PDB file of C-alpha atoms in Angstrom:
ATOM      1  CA  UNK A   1     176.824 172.144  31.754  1.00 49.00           C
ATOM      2  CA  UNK A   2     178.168 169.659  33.938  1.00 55.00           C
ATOM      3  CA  UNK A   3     177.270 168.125  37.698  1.00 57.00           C
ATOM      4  CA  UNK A   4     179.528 169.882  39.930  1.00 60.00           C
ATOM      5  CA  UNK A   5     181.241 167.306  41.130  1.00 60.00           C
ATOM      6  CA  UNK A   6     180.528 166.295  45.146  1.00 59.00           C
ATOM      7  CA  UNK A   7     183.434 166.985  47.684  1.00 66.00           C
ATOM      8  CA  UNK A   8     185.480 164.012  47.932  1.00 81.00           C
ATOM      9  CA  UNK A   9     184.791 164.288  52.118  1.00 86.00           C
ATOM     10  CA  UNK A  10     180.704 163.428  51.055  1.00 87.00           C
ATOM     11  CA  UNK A  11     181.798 161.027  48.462  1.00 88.00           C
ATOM     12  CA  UNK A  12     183.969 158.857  51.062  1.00 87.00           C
ATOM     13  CA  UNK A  13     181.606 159.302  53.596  1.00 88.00           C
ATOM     14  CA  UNK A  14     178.504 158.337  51.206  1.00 88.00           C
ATOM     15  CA  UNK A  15     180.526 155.350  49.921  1.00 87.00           C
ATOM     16  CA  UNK A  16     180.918 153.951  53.627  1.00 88.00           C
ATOM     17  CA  UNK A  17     177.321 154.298  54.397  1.00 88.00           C
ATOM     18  CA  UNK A  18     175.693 151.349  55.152  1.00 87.00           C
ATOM     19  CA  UNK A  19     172.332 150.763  56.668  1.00 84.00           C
ATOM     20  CA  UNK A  20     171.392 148.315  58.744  1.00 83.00           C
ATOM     21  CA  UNK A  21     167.983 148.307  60.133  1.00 80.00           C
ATOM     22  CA  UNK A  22     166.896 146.346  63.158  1.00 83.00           C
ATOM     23  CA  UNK A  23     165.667 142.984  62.510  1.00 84.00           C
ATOM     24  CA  UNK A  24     161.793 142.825  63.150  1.00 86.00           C
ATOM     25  CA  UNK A  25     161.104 138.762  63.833  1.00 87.00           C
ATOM     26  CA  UNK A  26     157.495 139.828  64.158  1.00 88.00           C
ATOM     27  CA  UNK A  27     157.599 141.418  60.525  1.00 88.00           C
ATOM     28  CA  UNK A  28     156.137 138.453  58.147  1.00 89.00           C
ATOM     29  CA  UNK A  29     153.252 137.684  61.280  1.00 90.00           C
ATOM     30  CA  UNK A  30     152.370 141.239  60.930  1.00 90.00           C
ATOM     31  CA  UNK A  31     152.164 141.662  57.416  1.00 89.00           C
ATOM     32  CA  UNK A  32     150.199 138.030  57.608  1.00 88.00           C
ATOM     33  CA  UNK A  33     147.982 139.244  59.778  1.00 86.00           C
ATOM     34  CA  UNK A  34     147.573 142.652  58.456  1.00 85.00           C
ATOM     35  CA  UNK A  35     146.836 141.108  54.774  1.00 80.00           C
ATOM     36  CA  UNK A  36     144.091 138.187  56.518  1.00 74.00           C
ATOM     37  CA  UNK A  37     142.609 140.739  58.457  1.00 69.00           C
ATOM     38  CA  UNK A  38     142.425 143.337  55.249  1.00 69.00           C
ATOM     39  CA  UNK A  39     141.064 140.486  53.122  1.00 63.00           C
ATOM     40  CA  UNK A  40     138.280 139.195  56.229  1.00 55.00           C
ATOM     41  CA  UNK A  41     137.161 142.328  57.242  1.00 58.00           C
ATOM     42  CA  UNK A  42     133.553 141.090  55.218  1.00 73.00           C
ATOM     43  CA  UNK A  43     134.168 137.361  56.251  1.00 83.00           C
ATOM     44  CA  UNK A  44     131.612 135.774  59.166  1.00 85.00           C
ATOM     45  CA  UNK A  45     135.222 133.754  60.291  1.00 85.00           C
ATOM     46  CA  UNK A  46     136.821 137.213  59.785  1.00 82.00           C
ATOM     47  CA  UNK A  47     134.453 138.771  62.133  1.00 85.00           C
ATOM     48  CA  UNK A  48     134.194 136.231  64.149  1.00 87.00           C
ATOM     49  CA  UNK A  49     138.231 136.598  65.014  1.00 86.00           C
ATOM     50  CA  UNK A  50     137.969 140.145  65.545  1.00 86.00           C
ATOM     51  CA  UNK A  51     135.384 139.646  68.435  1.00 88.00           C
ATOM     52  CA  UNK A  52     136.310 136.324  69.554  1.00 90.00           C
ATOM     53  CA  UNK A  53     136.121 137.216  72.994  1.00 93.00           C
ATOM     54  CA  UNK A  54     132.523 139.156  72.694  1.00 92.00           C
ATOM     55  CA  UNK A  55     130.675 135.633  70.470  1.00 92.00           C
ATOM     56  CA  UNK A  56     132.570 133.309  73.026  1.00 94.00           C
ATOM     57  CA  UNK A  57     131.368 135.282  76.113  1.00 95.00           C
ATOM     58  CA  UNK A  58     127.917 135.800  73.976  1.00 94.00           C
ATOM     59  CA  UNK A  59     127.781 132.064  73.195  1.00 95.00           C
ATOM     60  CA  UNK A  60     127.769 130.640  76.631  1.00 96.00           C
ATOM     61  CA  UNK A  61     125.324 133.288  78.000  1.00 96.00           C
ATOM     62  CA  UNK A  62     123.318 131.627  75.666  1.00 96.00           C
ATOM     63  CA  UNK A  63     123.700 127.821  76.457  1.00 96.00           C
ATOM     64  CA  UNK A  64     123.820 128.645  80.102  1.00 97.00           C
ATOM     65  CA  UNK A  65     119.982 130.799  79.476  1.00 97.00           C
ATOM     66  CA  UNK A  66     118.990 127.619  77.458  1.00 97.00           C
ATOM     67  CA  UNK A  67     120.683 125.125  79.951  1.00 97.00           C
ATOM     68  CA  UNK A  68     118.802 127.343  82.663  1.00 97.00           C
ATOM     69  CA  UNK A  69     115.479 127.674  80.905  1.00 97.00           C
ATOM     70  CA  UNK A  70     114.918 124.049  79.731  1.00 97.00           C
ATOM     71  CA  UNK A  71     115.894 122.584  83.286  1.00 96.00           C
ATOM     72  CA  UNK A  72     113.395 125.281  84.993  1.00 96.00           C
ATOM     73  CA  UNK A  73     110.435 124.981  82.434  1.00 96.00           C
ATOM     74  CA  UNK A  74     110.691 120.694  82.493  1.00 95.00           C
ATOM     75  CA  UNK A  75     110.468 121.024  86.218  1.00 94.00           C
ATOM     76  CA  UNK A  76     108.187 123.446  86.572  1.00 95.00           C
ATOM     77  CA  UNK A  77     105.535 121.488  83.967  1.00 93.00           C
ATOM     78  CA  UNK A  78     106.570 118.323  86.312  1.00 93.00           C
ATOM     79  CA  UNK A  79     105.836 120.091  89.674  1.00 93.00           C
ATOM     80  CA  UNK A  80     102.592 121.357  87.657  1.00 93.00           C
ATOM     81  CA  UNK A  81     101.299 117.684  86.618  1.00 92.00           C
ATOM     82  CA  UNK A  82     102.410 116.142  89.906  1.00 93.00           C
ATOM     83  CA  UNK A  83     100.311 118.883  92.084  1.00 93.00           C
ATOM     84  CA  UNK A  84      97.147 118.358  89.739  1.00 92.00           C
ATOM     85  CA  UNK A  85      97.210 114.579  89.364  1.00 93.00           C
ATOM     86  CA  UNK A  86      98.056 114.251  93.024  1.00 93.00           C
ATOM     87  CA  UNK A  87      94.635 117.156  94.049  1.00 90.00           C
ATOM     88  CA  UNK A  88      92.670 114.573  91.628  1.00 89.00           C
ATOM     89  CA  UNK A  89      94.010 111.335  93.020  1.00 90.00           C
ATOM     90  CA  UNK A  90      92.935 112.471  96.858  1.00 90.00           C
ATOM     91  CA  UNK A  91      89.717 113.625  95.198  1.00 87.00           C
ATOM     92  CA  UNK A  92      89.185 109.797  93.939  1.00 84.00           C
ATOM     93  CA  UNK A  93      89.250 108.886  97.168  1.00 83.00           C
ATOM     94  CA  UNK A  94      87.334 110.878  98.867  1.00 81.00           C
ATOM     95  CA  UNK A  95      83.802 110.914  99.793  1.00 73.00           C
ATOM     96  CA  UNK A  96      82.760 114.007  99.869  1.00 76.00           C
ATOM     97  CA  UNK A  97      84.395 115.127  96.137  1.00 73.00           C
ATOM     98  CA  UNK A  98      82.026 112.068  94.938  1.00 68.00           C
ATOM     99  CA  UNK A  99      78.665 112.865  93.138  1.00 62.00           C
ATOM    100  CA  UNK A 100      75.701 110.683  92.586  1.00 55.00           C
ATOM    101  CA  UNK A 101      75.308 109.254  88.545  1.00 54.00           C
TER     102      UNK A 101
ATOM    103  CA  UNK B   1     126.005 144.198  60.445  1.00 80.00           C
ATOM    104  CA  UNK B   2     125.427 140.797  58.644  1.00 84.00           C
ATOM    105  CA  UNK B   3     127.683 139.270  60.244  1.00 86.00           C
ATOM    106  CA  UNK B   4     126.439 140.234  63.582  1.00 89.00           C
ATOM    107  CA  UNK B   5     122.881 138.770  63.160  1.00 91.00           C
ATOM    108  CA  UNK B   6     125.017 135.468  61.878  1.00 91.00           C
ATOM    109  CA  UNK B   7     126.420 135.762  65.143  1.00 91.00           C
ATOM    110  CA  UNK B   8     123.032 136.510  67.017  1.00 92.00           C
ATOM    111  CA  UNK B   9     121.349 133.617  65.283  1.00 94.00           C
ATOM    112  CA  UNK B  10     123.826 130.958  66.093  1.00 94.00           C
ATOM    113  CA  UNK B  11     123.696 132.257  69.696  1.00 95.00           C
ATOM    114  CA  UNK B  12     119.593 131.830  69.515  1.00 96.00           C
ATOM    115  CA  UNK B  13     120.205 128.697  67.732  1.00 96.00           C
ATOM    116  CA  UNK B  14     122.605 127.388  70.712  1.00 96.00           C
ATOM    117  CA  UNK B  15     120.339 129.091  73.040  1.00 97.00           C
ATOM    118  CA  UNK B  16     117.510 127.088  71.922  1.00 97.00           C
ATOM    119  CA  UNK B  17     119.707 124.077  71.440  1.00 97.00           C
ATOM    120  CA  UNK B  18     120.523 124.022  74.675  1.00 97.00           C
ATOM    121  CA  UNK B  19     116.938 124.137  76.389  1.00 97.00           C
ATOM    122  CA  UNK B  20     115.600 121.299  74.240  1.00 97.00           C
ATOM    123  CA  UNK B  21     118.681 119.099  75.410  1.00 97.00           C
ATOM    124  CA  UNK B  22     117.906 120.273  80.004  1.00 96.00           C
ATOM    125  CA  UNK B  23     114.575 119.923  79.196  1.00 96.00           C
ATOM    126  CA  UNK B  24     114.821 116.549  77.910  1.00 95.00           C
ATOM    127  CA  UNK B  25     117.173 115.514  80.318  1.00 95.00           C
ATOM    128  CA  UNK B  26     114.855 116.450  83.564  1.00 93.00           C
ATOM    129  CA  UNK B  27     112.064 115.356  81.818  1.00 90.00           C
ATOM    130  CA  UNK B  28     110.067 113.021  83.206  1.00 89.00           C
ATOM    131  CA  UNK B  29     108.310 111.186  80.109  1.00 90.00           C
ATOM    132  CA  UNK B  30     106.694 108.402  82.668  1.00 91.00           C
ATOM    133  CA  UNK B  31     105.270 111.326  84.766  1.00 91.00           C
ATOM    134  CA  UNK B  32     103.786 113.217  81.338  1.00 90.00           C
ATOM    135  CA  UNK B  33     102.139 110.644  80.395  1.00 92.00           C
ATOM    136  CA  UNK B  34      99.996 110.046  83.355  1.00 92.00           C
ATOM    137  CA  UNK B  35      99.236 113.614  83.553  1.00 91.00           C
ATOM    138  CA  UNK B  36      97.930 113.155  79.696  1.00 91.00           C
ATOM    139  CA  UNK B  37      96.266 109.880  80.249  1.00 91.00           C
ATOM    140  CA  UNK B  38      95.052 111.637  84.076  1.00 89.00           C
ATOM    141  CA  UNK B  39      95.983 108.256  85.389  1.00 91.00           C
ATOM    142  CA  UNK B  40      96.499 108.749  89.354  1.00 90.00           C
ATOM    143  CA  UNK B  41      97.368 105.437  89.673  1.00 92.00           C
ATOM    144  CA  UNK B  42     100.272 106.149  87.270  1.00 93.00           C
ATOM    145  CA  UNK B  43     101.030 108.757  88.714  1.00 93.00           C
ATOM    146  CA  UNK B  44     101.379 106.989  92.120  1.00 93.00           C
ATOM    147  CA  UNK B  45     103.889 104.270  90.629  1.00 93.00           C
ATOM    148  CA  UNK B  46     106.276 107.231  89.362  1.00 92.00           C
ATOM    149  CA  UNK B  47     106.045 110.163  92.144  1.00 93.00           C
ATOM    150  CA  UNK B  48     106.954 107.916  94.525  1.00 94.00           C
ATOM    151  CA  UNK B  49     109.239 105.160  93.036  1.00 92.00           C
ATOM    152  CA  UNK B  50     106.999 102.309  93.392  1.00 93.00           C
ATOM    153  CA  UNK B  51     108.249  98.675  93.103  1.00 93.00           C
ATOM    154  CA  UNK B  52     106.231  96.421  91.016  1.00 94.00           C
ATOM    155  CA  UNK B  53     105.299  94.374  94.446  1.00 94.00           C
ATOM    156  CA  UNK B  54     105.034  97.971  96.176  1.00 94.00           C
ATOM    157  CA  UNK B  55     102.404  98.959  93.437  1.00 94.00           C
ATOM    158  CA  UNK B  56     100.382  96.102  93.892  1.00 94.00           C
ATOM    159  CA  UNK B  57      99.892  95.790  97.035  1.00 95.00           C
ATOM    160  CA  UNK B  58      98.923  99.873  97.175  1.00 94.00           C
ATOM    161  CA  UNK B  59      96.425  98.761  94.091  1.00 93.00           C
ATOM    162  CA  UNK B  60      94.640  96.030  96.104  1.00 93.00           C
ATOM    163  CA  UNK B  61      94.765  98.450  99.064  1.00 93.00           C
ATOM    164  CA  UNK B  62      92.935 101.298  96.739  1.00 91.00           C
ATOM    165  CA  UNK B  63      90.591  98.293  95.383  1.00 90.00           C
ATOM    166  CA  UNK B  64      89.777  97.332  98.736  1.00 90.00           C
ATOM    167  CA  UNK B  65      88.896 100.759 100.259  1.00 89.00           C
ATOM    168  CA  UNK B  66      86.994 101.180  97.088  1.00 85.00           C
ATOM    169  CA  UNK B  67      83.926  99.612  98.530  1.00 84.00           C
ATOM    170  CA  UNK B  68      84.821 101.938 102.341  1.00 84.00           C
ATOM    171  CA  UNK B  69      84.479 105.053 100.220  1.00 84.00           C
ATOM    172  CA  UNK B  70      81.599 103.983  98.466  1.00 83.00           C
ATOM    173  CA  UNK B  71      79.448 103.649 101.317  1.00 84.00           C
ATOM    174  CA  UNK B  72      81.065 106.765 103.034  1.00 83.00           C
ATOM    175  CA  UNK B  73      79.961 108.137  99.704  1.00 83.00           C
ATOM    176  CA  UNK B  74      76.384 106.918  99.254  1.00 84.00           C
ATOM    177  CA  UNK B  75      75.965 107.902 103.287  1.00 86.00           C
ATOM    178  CA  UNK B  76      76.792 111.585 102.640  1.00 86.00           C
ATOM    179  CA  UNK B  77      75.193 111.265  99.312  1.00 85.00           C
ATOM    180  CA  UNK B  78      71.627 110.614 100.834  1.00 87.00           C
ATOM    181  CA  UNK B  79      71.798 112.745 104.122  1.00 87.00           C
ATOM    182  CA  UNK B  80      72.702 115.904 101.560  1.00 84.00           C
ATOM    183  CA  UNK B  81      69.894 115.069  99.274  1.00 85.00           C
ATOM    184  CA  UNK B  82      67.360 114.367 102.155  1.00 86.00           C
ATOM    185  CA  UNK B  83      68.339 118.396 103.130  1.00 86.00           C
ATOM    186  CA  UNK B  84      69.996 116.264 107.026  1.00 81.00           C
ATOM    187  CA  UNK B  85      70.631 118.850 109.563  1.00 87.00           C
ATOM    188  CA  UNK B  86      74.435 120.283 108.661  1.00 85.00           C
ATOM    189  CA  UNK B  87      75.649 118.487 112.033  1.00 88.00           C
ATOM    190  CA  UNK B  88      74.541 114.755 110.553  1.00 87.00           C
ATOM    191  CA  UNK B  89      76.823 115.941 107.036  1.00 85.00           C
ATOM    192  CA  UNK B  90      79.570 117.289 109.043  1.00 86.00           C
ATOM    193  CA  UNK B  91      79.689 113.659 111.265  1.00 89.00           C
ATOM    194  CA  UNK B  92      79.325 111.655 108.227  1.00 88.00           C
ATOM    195  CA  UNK B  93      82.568 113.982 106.450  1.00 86.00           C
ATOM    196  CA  UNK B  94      84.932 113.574 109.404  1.00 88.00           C
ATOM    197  CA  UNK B  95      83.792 109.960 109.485  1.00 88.00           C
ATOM    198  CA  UNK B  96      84.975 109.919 105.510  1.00 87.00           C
ATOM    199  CA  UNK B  97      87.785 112.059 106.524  1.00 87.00           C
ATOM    200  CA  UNK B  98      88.939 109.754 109.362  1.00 90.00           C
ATOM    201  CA  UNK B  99      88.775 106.563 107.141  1.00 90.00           C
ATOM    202  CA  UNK B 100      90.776 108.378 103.978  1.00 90.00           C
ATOM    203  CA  UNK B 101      93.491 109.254 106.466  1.00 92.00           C
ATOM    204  CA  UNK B 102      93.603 105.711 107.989  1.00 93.00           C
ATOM    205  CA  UNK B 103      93.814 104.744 104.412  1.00 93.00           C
ATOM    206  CA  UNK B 104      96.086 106.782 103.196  1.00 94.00           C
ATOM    207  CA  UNK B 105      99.162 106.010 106.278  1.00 95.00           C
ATOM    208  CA  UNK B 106      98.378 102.596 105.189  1.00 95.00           C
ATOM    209  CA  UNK B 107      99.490 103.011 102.365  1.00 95.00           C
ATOM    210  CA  UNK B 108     102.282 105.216 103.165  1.00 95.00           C
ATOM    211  CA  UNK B 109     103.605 102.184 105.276  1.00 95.00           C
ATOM    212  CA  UNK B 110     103.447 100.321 101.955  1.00 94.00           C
ATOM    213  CA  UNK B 111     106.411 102.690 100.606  1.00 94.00           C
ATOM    214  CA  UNK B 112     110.032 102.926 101.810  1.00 92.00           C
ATOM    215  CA  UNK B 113     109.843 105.367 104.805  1.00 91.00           C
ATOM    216  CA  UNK B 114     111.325 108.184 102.820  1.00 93.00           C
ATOM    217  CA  UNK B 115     108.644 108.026  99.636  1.00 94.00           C
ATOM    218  CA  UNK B 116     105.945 107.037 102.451  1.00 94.00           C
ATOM    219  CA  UNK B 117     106.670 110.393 104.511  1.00 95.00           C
ATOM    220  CA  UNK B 118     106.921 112.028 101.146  1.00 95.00           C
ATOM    221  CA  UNK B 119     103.242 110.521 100.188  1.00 95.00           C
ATOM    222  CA  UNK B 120     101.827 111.924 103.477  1.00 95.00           C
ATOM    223  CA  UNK B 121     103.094 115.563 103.026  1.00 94.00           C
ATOM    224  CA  UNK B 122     101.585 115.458  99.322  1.00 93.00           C
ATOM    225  CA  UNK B 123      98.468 114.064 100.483  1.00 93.00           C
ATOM    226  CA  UNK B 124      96.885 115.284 103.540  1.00 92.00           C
ATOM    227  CA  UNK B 125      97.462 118.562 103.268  1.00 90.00           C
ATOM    228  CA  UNK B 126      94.470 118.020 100.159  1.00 89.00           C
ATOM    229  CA  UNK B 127      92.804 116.181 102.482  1.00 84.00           C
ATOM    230  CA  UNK B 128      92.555 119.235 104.702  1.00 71.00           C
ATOM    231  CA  UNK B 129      92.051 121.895 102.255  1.00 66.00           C
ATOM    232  CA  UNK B 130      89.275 119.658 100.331  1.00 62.00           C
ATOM    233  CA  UNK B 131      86.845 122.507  98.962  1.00 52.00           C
ATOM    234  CA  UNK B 132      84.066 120.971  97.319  1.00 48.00           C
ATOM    235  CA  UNK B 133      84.832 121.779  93.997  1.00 41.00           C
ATOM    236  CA  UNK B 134      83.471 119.272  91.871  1.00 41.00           C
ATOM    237  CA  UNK B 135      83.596 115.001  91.541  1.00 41.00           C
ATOM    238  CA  UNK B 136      86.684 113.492  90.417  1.00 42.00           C
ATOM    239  CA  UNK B 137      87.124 112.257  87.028  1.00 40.00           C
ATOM    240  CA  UNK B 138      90.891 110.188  87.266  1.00 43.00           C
ATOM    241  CA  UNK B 139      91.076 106.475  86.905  1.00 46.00           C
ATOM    242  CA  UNK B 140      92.196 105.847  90.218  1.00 46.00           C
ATOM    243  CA  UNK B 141      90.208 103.514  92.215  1.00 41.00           C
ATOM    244  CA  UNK B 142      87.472 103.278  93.597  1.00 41.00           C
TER     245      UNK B 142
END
């Protein structure tokens, strides 16, 4: 049993054929990037690239509640000293605060 | 999950990073340590900026009404203990009042006019609002 051979209308029109895709310039980035982000998925830099904008944006809320907080808590401890040592040096001066020994 | 508490440590880690660093930058180690050594005098030289010559002359000033306040002192001292009628005790305060005020512009006019102005808002309000609450125990004079 033999093929049966193809009509020779197919066989010229197969024999032309030729394909030419569309050139992707993006291609070997993609596959790149699809390969690093397959391989990184369990990495902390891996992670850290897939939510860069969420850790940056997390990041400085943090500084700028440290910044915030250190400023405001120095300050406040200064204010705090100042008002008692300032109460106690009127009080050394005066009279009336004064007890006999 | 890891790798978010990675993430939410470093972010404490800045957080707390960040405090230390604006808390010792308005710090005020001069100011601490009077308040730990309860040196008013210390204080004094710090809160309000106080040359070396501006210091000394406010110390000789304190030194001097030392021996003003005692007296006011040992005159309120004796009319409470003798049980004097509440008028006498209430002359001899505003008398101790009157003198601690005096003293105290004097040595506001001892500052630069900004720190001196500054001194008297810090001041005599406590003057005012003194509530017998108990004898001092600072190393300011007298």
């Amino acid at each position: 049993m033999t093929d049966p051979q193809p009509p020779d209308s197919l066989s010229r029109t197969l024999h032309a054929w030729r394909v030419t895709p569309a050139r992707n310039p993006q291609f070997r980035a993609e596959v790149s990037a699809r390969i690093a982000a397959a391989g990184a998925v369990d990495s902390w830099s891996g992670y850290l690239r897939g939510h860069a904008v969420t850790v940056t944006a997390a990041l400085m809320l943090a500084v700028l509640l440290g910044a915030v907080g250190g400023r405001n808590q120095a300050r406040s401890l200064a204010a705090a000293d100042s008002a008692r040592l300032a109460s106690a040096y009127v009080e050394s001066l005066d009279a009336r605060a004064m007890k006999m020994p | 999950m890891k790798n978010f508490f990675i993430t939410l440590g470093v972010a404490v880690a800045a957080c707390a990073l960040a405090f230390g660093v604006f808390f010792v930058l308005n710090d005020d180690p001069a100011l601490r340590r009077a308040a730990r050594e309860n040196d008013a005098m210390a204080w004094l030289r710090v809160e309000f900026r106080l040359s070396d010559a501006q210091y000394a002359a406010i110390k000789k000033l304190h030194d001097d009404y030392g021996a003003v306040c005692g007296e006011h002192c040992a005159a309120i001292m004796e009319a409470r203990e003798r049980k004097a009628p509440a008028a006498e005790v209430e002359r001899l305060e505003k008398v101790c009042v009157d003198a601690m005020t005096g003293h105290f512009k004097r040595v506001a006019a001892l500052m630069p006019a900004e720190q001196g102005d500054r001194y008297l808002a810090t001041v005599l309000p406590r003057v005012s609002g003194y509530a017998h609450t108990g004898a001092p125990n600072l190393r300011a004079n007298p």
